[in-house]
mmCIF file of C-alpha atoms in Angstrom:
data_model
loop_
_atom_site.group_PDB
_atom_site.id
_atom_site.type_symbol
_atom_site.label_atom_id
_atom_site.label_comp_id
_atom_site.label_asym_id
_atom_site.label_seq_id
_atom_site.Cartn_x
_atom_site.Cartn_y
_atom_site.Cartn_z
ATOM 1 C CA MET A 9 -58.946 19.244 23.325
ATOM 2 C CA LEU A 10 -56.124 18.803 25.865
ATOM 3 C CA THR A 11 -54.303 21.938 26.966
ATOM 4 C CA GLN A 12 -50.546 21.539 27.597
ATOM 5 C CA HIS A 13 -49.403 22.787 31.003
ATOM 6 C CA PRO A 14 -47.324 25.996 30.683
ATOM 7 C CA ILE A 15 -44.325 24.422 32.431
ATOM 8 C CA THR A 16 -44.471 21.367 30.150
ATOM 9 C CA ARG A 17 -44.799 23.580 27.105
ATOM 10 C CA ARG A 18 -41.843 25.711 28.183
ATOM 11 C CA LEU A 19 -39.718 22.585 28.861
ATOM 12 C CA ALA A 20 -40.512 21.216 25.403
ATOM 13 C CA THR A 21 -39.513 24.539 23.831
ATOM 14 C CA LEU A 22 -36.204 24.593 25.733
ATOM 15 C CA LEU A 23 -35.384 21.013 24.739
ATOM 16 C CA ALA A 24 -36.123 21.723 21.088
ATOM 17 C CA ALA A 25 -33.933 24.828 21.196
ATOM 18 C CA ALA A 26 -31.141 22.894 22.862
ATOM 19 C CA GLY A 27 -31.335 20.253 20.165
ATOM 20 C CA LEU A 28 -31.217 22.872 17.454
ATOM 21 C CA MET A 29 -28.217 24.604 19.032
ATOM 22 C CA ALA A 30 -26.395 21.290 19.392
ATOM 23 C CA SER A 31 -26.929 20.487 15.732
ATOM 24 C CA ILE A 32 -25.698 23.955 14.752
ATOM 25 C CA ALA A 33 -22.640 23.668 17.004
ATOM 26 C CA MET A 34 -21.752 20.181 15.741
ATOM 27 C CA PRO A 35 -19.018 20.361 13.097
ATOM 28 C CA ALA A 36 -20.187 19.484 9.613
ATOM 29 C CA HIS A 37 -17.627 16.677 9.309
ATOM 30 C CA ALA A 38 -19.049 14.968 12.412
ATOM 31 C CA GLN A 39 -22.354 14.531 10.592
ATOM 32 C CA ALA A 40 -20.748 13.294 7.379
ATOM 33 C CA PHE A 41 -21.225 9.544 7.792
ATOM 34 C CA ASP A 42 -24.726 8.178 8.274
ATOM 35 C CA SER A 43 -24.337 5.048 6.117
ATOM 36 C CA PRO A 44 -21.728 2.263 5.836
ATOM 37 C CA LEU A 45 -18.273 3.015 4.460
ATOM 38 C CA HIS A 46 -16.890 0.550 1.913
ATOM 39 C CA ILE A 47 -13.127 0.018 1.569
ATOM 40 C CA VAL A 48 -12.389 -1.453 -1.858
ATOM 41 C CA VAL A 49 -9.289 -3.638 -2.202
ATOM 42 C CA GLY A 50 -8.203 -4.712 -5.675
ATOM 43 C CA TYR A 51 -6.844 -8.068 -4.525
ATOM 44 C CA ALA A 52 -8.144 -11.318 -3.097
ATOM 45 C CA PRO A 53 -8.608 -11.776 0.666
ATOM 46 C CA GLY A 54 -5.533 -12.713 2.676
ATOM 47 C CA GLY A 55 -2.906 -10.641 0.879
ATOM 48 C CA ALA A 56 -0.922 -7.802 2.417
ATOM 49 C CA THR A 57 -3.191 -5.008 1.140
ATOM 50 C CA ASP A 58 -6.276 -6.882 2.319
ATOM 51 C CA ARG A 59 -4.783 -7.385 5.792
ATOM 52 C CA VAL A 60 -4.033 -3.661 6.072
ATOM 53 C CA ALA A 61 -7.590 -2.766 5.077
ATOM 54 C CA ARG A 62 -9.126 -5.064 7.679
ATOM 55 C CA VAL A 63 -6.952 -3.841 10.546
ATOM 56 C CA VAL A 64 -7.877 -0.232 9.796
ATOM 57 C CA ALA A 65 -11.548 -1.008 9.113
ATOM 58 C CA ASP A 66 -12.129 -2.480 12.574
ATOM 59 C CA LYS A 67 -11.168 0.715 14.388
ATOM 60 C CA LEU A 68 -12.360 3.134 11.719
ATOM 61 C CA GLY A 69 -15.931 1.904 12.101
ATOM 62 C CA THR A 70 -15.892 2.553 15.831
ATOM 63 C CA LYS A 71 -14.657 6.114 15.369
ATOM 64 C CA LEU A 72 -17.079 6.961 12.562
ATOM 65 C CA GLY A 73 -20.042 5.245 14.198
ATOM 66 C CA VAL A 74 -20.954 3.303 11.038
ATOM 67 C CA ALA A 75 -20.169 -0.126 9.626
ATOM 68 C CA VAL A 76 -16.953 -0.259 7.604
ATOM 69 C CA ILE A 77 -16.968 -3.059 5.048
ATOM 70 C CA VAL A 78 -13.963 -4.373 3.126
ATOM 71 C CA ASP A 79 -14.925 -5.240 -0.454
ATOM 72 C CA ASN A 80 -12.445 -7.371 -2.382
ATOM 73 C CA LYS A 81 -12.566 -6.626 -6.126
ATOM 74 C CA PRO A 82 -9.639 -8.591 -7.589
ATOM 75 C CA GLY A 83 -8.782 -8.365 -11.255
ATOM 76 C CA ALA A 84 -6.307 -6.778 -13.665
ATOM 77 C CA GLY A 85 -3.679 -6.312 -10.955
ATOM 78 C CA GLY A 86 -5.871 -3.973 -8.916
ATOM 79 C CA ARG A 87 -6.897 -1.811 -11.878
ATOM 80 C CA LEU A 88 -10.434 -3.187 -11.942
ATOM 81 C CA ALA A 89 -11.035 -1.853 -8.428
ATOM 82 C CA ALA A 90 -9.722 1.580 -9.418
ATOM 83 C CA GLN A 91 -11.982 1.667 -12.458
ATOM 84 C CA GLN A 92 -15.009 0.898 -10.286
ATOM 85 C CA VAL A 93 -14.168 3.323 -7.477
ATOM 86 C CA LYS A 94 -13.550 6.119 -9.977
ATOM 87 C CA ILE A 95 -17.247 6.227 -10.939
ATOM 88 C CA THR A 96 -18.645 6.147 -7.382
ATOM 89 C CA PRO A 97 -21.580 8.585 -6.962
ATOM 90 C CA ALA A 98 -21.104 11.406 -4.457
ATOM 91 C CA ASN A 99 -23.785 9.992 -2.128
ATOM 92 C CA GLN A 100 -21.901 6.727 -1.556
ATOM 93 C CA ASN A 101 -19.130 6.322 1.024
ATOM 94 C CA VAL A 102 -16.268 4.510 -0.698
ATOM 95 C CA LEU A 103 -12.499 4.453 -0.186
ATOM 96 C CA MET A 104 -9.874 2.467 -2.075
ATOM 97 C CA LEU A 105 -6.738 1.052 -0.488
ATOM 98 C CA ALA A 106 -4.100 0.849 -3.218
ATOM 99 C CA ASN A 107 -0.380 0.371 -3.763
ATOM 100 C CA PRO A 108 2.108 1.820 -6.291
ATOM 101 C CA ALA A 109 1.355 -0.858 -8.895
ATOM 102 C CA VAL A 110 -2.134 0.601 -9.294
ATOM 103 C CA MET A 111 -1.468 4.300 -8.728
ATOM 104 C CA VAL A 112 2.020 4.794 -10.198
ATOM 105 C CA VAL A 113 3.019 1.950 -12.537
ATOM 106 C CA ALA A 114 -0.254 1.066 -14.286
ATOM 107 C CA PRO A 115 -0.948 4.630 -15.493
ATOM 108 C CA LEU A 116 2.460 4.629 -17.176
ATOM 109 C CA VAL A 117 2.230 1.289 -18.999
ATOM 110 C CA PHE A 118 -1.442 0.628 -19.796
ATOM 111 C CA LYS A 119 -2.844 2.668 -22.664
ATOM 112 C CA ASP A 120 -6.429 1.575 -21.901
ATOM 113 C CA ASN A 121 -6.251 2.114 -18.164
ATOM 114 C CA ASN A 122 -9.692 3.774 -17.960
ATOM 115 C CA TYR A 123 -8.693 5.909 -14.979
ATOM 116 C CA ASP A 124 -6.342 8.768 -14.268
ATOM 117 C CA ALA A 125 -4.572 8.164 -10.969
ATOM 118 C CA GLU A 126 -4.047 11.867 -10.293
ATOM 119 C CA ARG A 127 -7.248 13.338 -11.710
ATOM 120 C CA ASP A 128 -9.822 10.734 -10.597
ATOM 121 C CA PHE A 129 -8.673 10.184 -7.004
ATOM 122 C CA VAL A 130 -7.824 12.216 -3.925
ATOM 123 C CA PRO A 131 -5.039 10.888 -1.648
ATOM 124 C CA VAL A 132 -6.407 10.533 1.896
ATOM 125 C CA SER A 133 -3.879 8.768 4.118
ATOM 126 C CA HIS A 134 -0.612 6.856 3.701
ATOM 127 C CA VAL A 135 -0.766 4.005 6.239
ATOM 128 C CA ASN A 136 2.173 1.655 5.791
ATOM 129 C CA ASP A 137 5.493 1.042 4.054
ATOM 130 C CA TYR A 138 7.277 -2.158 3.120
ATOM 131 C CA ASP A 139 10.757 -3.033 1.883
ATOM 132 C CA PHE A 140 11.771 -5.154 -1.073
ATOM 133 C CA ALA A 141 14.023 -8.145 -0.476
ATOM 134 C CA LEU A 142 16.623 -9.571 -2.827
ATOM 135 C CA ALA A 143 17.007 -13.261 -2.062
ATOM 136 C CA VAL A 144 19.002 -16.123 -3.530
ATOM 137 C CA SER A 145 18.434 -19.838 -3.787
ATOM 138 C CA PRO A 146 20.271 -22.013 -1.236
ATOM 139 C CA THR A 147 21.893 -23.716 -4.244
ATOM 140 C CA LEU A 148 23.690 -20.499 -5.187
ATOM 141 C CA PRO A 149 27.100 -20.253 -3.451
ATOM 142 C CA VAL A 150 26.943 -16.555 -2.483
ATOM 143 C CA ARG A 151 26.300 -14.942 0.887
ATOM 144 C CA GLU A 152 26.848 -11.234 0.200
ATOM 145 C CA LEU A 153 25.430 -8.846 -2.370
ATOM 146 C CA SER A 154 28.885 -8.047 -3.786
ATOM 147 C CA HIS A 155 29.501 -11.770 -4.380
ATOM 148 C CA LEU A 156 26.131 -12.089 -6.111
ATOM 149 C CA LEU A 157 26.824 -9.175 -8.440
ATOM 150 C CA ALA A 158 30.215 -10.661 -9.337
ATOM 151 C CA TRP A 159 28.528 -14.006 -10.059
ATOM 152 C CA MET A 160 25.899 -12.291 -12.245
ATOM 153 C CA ARG A 161 28.581 -10.535 -14.286
ATOM 154 C CA ALA A 162 30.443 -13.813 -14.738
ATOM 155 C CA ASN A 163 27.275 -15.762 -15.606
ATOM 156 C CA PRO A 164 25.018 -13.378 -17.560
ATOM 157 C CA THR A 165 22.982 -16.120 -19.210
ATOM 158 C CA GLN A 166 22.122 -17.649 -15.819
ATOM 159 C CA ALA A 167 21.491 -14.395 -13.950
ATOM 160 C CA ASN A 168 17.692 -14.603 -14.033
ATOM 161 C CA VAL A 169 15.700 -12.663 -11.448
ATOM 162 C CA GLY A 170 12.269 -13.978 -10.541
ATOM 163 C CA VAL A 171 9.494 -11.587 -9.488
ATOM 164 C CA PRO A 172 5.902 -12.296 -8.376
ATOM 165 C CA ALA A 173 4.446 -10.581 -11.477
ATOM 166 C CA THR A 174 5.652 -8.695 -14.503
ATOM 167 C CA GLY A 175 4.884 -5.006 -14.175
ATOM 168 C CA SER A 176 5.008 -5.219 -10.385
ATOM 169 C CA LEU A 177 7.156 -3.046 -8.130
ATOM 170 C CA PRO A 178 9.536 -5.979 -7.470
ATOM 171 C CA HIS A 179 9.959 -6.237 -11.264
ATOM 172 C CA PHE A 180 11.064 -2.620 -11.595
ATOM 173 C CA PHE A 181 13.135 -2.752 -8.438
ATOM 174 C CA GLY A 182 14.999 -5.729 -9.929
ATOM 175 C CA LEU A 183 15.754 -3.579 -12.975
ATOM 176 C CA MET A 184 16.935 -0.761 -10.693
ATOM 177 C CA VAL A 185 19.360 -3.173 -9.017
ATOM 178 C CA GLY A 186 20.758 -4.243 -12.388
ATOM 179 C CA GLU A 187 21.148 -0.660 -13.591
ATOM 180 C CA LYS A 188 22.880 0.522 -10.397
ATOM 181 C CA ALA A 189 25.231 -2.462 -10.441
ATOM 182 C CA ASN A 190 25.835 -2.294 -14.201
ATOM 183 C CA VAL A 191 24.592 -5.859 -14.521
ATOM 184 C CA GLN A 192 22.251 -7.102 -17.252
ATOM 185 C CA THR A 193 19.256 -8.693 -15.537
ATOM 186 C CA GLN A 194 16.706 -10.980 -17.152
ATOM 187 C CA VAL A 195 13.450 -10.615 -15.202
ATOM 188 C CA ILE A 196 11.110 -13.604 -15.094
ATOM 189 C CA GLY A 197 7.545 -12.931 -14.017
ATOM 190 C CA TYR A 198 5.568 -15.487 -12.005
ATOM 191 C CA ARG A 199 1.881 -15.715 -11.185
ATOM 192 C CA GLY A 200 2.269 -14.785 -7.559
ATOM 193 C CA SER A 201 4.735 -15.148 -4.735
ATOM 194 C CA ALA A 202 4.035 -18.794 -3.895
ATOM 195 C CA PRO A 203 5.272 -20.300 -7.191
ATOM 196 C CA LEU A 204 8.182 -17.846 -7.236
ATOM 197 C CA LEU A 205 9.401 -18.901 -3.800
ATOM 198 C CA ASN A 206 8.910 -22.592 -4.619
ATOM 199 C CA ASP A 207 11.178 -22.241 -7.642
ATOM 200 C CA LEU A 208 13.716 -20.159 -5.705
ATOM 201 C CA ILE A 209 13.924 -22.691 -2.895
ATOM 202 C CA GLY A 210 14.145 -25.536 -5.421
ATOM 203 C CA GLY A 211 16.889 -23.834 -7.442
ATOM 204 C CA GLN A 212 14.878 -23.407 -10.659
ATOM 205 C CA VAL A 213 15.522 -19.648 -10.456
ATOM 206 C CA PRO A 214 18.688 -18.367 -8.729
ATOM 207 C CA ILE A 215 17.539 -14.901 -7.611
ATOM 208 C CA ALA A 216 14.241 -13.333 -6.611
ATOM 209 C CA VAL A 217 12.883 -9.933 -5.619
ATOM 210 C CA ASP A 218 9.681 -9.746 -3.586
ATOM 211 C CA THR A 219 8.347 -7.881 -0.577
ATOM 212 C CA GLU A 220 10.022 -8.398 2.777
ATOM 213 C CA ASP A 221 6.921 -9.735 4.552
ATOM 214 C CA VAL A 222 6.620 -12.518 1.939
ATOM 215 C CA VAL A 223 10.277 -13.569 1.819
ATOM 216 C CA LEU A 224 11.413 -13.130 5.419
ATOM 217 C CA PRO A 225 9.646 -16.201 6.902
ATOM 218 C CA GLN A 226 11.424 -18.435 4.376
ATOM 219 C CA HIS A 227 14.736 -16.737 5.165
ATOM 220 C CA ASN A 228 14.205 -17.275 8.885
ATOM 221 C CA ALA A 229 13.403 -20.935 8.208
ATOM 222 C CA GLY A 230 16.715 -21.326 6.363
ATOM 223 C CA LYS A 231 15.075 -22.161 3.041
ATOM 224 C CA LEU A 232 16.628 -19.207 1.163
ATOM 225 C CA ARG A 233 18.936 -16.260 1.853
ATOM 226 C CA ILE A 234 18.049 -12.577 1.781
ATOM 227 C CA LEU A 235 21.190 -10.626 0.866
ATOM 228 C CA ALA A 236 19.810 -7.089 1.148
ATOM 229 C CA LEU A 237 16.666 -5.096 1.913
ATOM 230 C CA SER A 238 15.647 -1.918 0.131
ATOM 231 C CA GLY A 239 14.891 0.453 3.013
ATOM 232 C CA ALA A 240 16.902 3.556 3.802
ATOM 233 C CA LYS A 241 17.648 1.982 7.188
ATOM 234 C CA ARG A 242 17.638 -1.566 8.508
ATOM 235 C CA SER A 243 14.294 -3.233 8.878
ATOM 236 C CA PRO A 244 13.065 -3.659 12.471
ATOM 237 C CA PHE A 245 11.873 -7.122 11.420
ATOM 238 C CA ALA A 246 15.298 -8.185 10.149
ATOM 239 C CA PRO A 247 18.000 -6.122 11.915
ATOM 240 C CA ASN A 248 20.743 -8.550 10.873
ATOM 241 C CA ILE A 249 20.150 -8.069 7.137
ATOM 242 C CA PRO A 250 21.953 -5.096 5.540
ATOM 243 C CA THR A 251 20.348 -2.440 3.405
ATOM 244 C CA PHE A 252 21.501 -2.161 -0.211
ATOM 245 C CA LYS A 253 23.499 0.931 0.701
ATOM 246 C CA GLU A 254 25.259 -0.926 3.507
ATOM 247 C CA ALA A 255 25.940 -3.790 1.105
ATOM 248 C CA GLY A 256 27.650 -1.420 -1.338
ATOM 249 C CA LEU A 257 24.882 -0.453 -3.775
ATOM 250 C CA ASP A 258 23.559 3.109 -3.591
ATOM 251 C CA LEU A 259 19.882 2.206 -3.800
ATOM 252 C CA ALA A 260 16.842 2.640 -1.573
ATOM 253 C CA ALA A 261 13.146 2.183 -2.296
ATOM 254 C CA THR A 262 9.946 1.151 -0.555
ATOM 255 C CA GLY A 263 6.407 0.186 -1.398
ATOM 256 C CA TRP A 264 3.314 1.439 0.411
ATOM 257 C CA ASN A 265 -0.415 1.226 0.915
ATOM 258 C CA THR A 266 -2.463 4.427 0.799
ATOM 259 C CA PHE A 267 -6.162 5.239 1.044
ATOM 260 C CA PHE A 268 -7.701 7.137 -1.870
ATOM 261 C CA ALA A 269 -11.151 8.666 -2.279
ATOM 262 C CA PRO A 270 -12.927 9.204 -5.588
ATOM 263 C CA THR A 271 -13.057 12.865 -6.563
ATOM 264 C CA SER A 272 -16.855 12.678 -6.273
ATOM 265 C CA MET A 273 -16.593 12.431 -2.468
ATOM 266 C CA PRO A 274 -17.354 15.755 -0.710
ATOM 267 C CA LYS A 275 -14.318 17.482 0.780
ATOM 268 C CA ALA A 276 -15.835 17.435 4.297
ATOM 269 C CA LYS A 277 -15.912 13.649 4.203
ATOM 270 C CA ILE A 278 -12.382 13.382 2.854
ATOM 271 C CA ASP A 279 -11.095 15.703 5.582
ATOM 272 C CA ARG A 280 -12.909 13.677 8.226
ATOM 273 C CA LEU A 281 -11.494 10.397 6.911
ATOM 274 C CA ALA A 282 -7.954 11.783 6.773
ATOM 275 C CA THR A 283 -8.216 12.869 10.409
ATOM 276 C CA VAL A 284 -9.789 9.669 11.694
ATOM 277 C CA ILE A 285 -7.481 7.301 9.799
ATOM 278 C CA ARG A 286 -4.518 9.183 11.236
ATOM 279 C CA GLU A 287 -6.004 8.683 14.717
ATOM 280 C CA VAL A 288 -6.426 4.970 13.995
ATOM 281 C CA MET A 289 -2.798 4.700 12.871
ATOM 282 C CA GLN A 290 -1.620 6.385 16.089
ATOM 283 C CA ASP A 291 -3.364 3.723 18.173
ATOM 284 C CA PRO A 292 -0.804 1.367 19.823
ATOM 285 C CA ASP A 293 -2.975 -1.684 19.131
ATOM 286 C CA THR A 294 -3.138 -0.824 15.413
ATOM 287 C CA GLN A 295 0.620 -0.377 15.291
ATOM 288 C CA ARG A 296 1.145 -3.714 17.041
ATOM 289 C CA LYS A 297 -1.078 -5.514 14.523
ATOM 290 C CA PHE A 298 0.816 -4.007 11.603
ATOM 291 C CA LYS A 299 4.160 -4.993 13.069
ATOM 292 C CA ASP A 300 2.929 -8.507 13.852
ATOM 293 C CA SER A 301 2.204 -8.828 10.118
ATOM 294 C CA GLY A 302 5.706 -7.662 9.201
ATOM 295 C CA MET A 303 4.573 -4.244 7.966
ATOM 296 C CA THR A 304 5.723 -0.798 9.054
ATOM 297 C CA PRO A 305 2.818 1.446 10.152
ATOM 298 C CA VAL A 306 2.842 5.092 9.035
ATOM 299 C CA VAL A 307 1.094 8.007 10.717
ATOM 300 C CA SER A 308 0.539 10.644 8.051
ATOM 301 C CA THR A 309 -1.435 13.798 7.423
ATOM 302 C CA GLN A 310 -3.148 14.281 4.084
ATOM 303 C CA ALA A 311 -0.574 16.911 3.100
ATOM 304 C CA GLN A 312 2.274 14.508 3.903
ATOM 305 C CA THR A 313 0.544 11.794 1.870
ATOM 306 C CA ILE A 314 0.281 14.072 -1.151
ATOM 307 C CA ALA A 315 3.962 15.026 -0.844
ATOM 308 C CA MET A 316 4.982 11.362 -0.540
ATOM 309 C CA LEU A 317 3.105 10.473 -3.726
ATOM 310 C CA LYS A 318 4.713 13.325 -5.650
ATOM 311 C CA ALA A 319 8.201 12.239 -4.591
ATOM 312 C CA TYR A 320 7.436 8.603 -5.328
ATOM 313 C CA ARG A 321 6.252 9.341 -8.846
ATOM 314 C CA THR A 322 9.387 11.414 -9.426
ATOM 315 C CA GLN A 323 11.566 8.462 -8.360
ATOM 316 C CA TRP A 324 9.783 5.646 -10.150
ATOM 317 C CA SER A 325 8.370 7.135 -13.360
ATOM 318 C CA PRO A 326 11.773 7.345 -15.127
ATOM 319 C CA VAL A 327 12.563 3.750 -14.110
ATOM 320 C CA VAL A 328 9.305 2.402 -15.509
ATOM 321 C CA GLN A 329 9.499 4.439 -18.708
ATOM 322 C CA LYS A 330 13.154 3.617 -19.346
ATOM 323 C CA SER A 331 12.464 -0.102 -18.950
ATOM 324 C CA GLY A 332 10.313 -0.093 -22.071
ATOM 325 C CA TYR A 333 7.971 -2.533 -20.346
ATOM 326 C CA GLN A 334 4.853 -3.369 -22.334
ATOM 327 C CA PRO A 335 2.054 -5.492 -20.779
#
């Protein structure tokens, strides 16, 4: 039997003690992630929400020290993803990146939603905002919002407003515009932005509401005209286009993307994710990538995210309910 030298034995004891002390001193949240984190997106690859998820995922993985995988689960306008994330076991690392259509509108209009947006999810971090754009076909002889509203009042049977999908935020924002301007609007839902913009450019529909990042490239190419954007202040991506308030209509609204965790996730992990995502959003390279995609990055604490959601639901819930929209 080999006898360990006293010095060697003492060194081994000191190293073991040091390791134990280090593990005790290490914050619990720093040990929280020892397996890949999945970010679930309820839309197909390539869309705005998907692009946001992938920009954040790249840097989030480095900070957490684990692989971060974006899982696209399209279906039912993002509701399918929410239904799946809701039932995630506590031992799995899953986040969902969602927008107001999933977390504000759907719970109000779908009776068989199969998830409760407030009870089944914990807001983690609000990461970007986007404006809505009201655009007109080049065949329509108006160049200002006031002229458009006058034309709509004079031509109520022709004043159709195209939106990328019924039940979407652009749909309800179009109704908000009509209500504020005392104009009856007939909303026409399309199956996505591409066919909507094709019909707008071709003159098959005179007016459209969609997100700024989708419509602005066509405006810049001279294929259509954006008359107003929905932000409280002018968009940094389109400083020459007025806000609705500047154009004479007292209206402001934005959309957003926010990370949510299932309520099964331990609080230590949620706290860690909120902190690290905020660090990612403060990174200049992350902010540049968001802006290059025409999206406004947001640096937010978890408390600020929760407050934003509360205010957003207060603003939009009456609009959705008053519309009487039924899927």
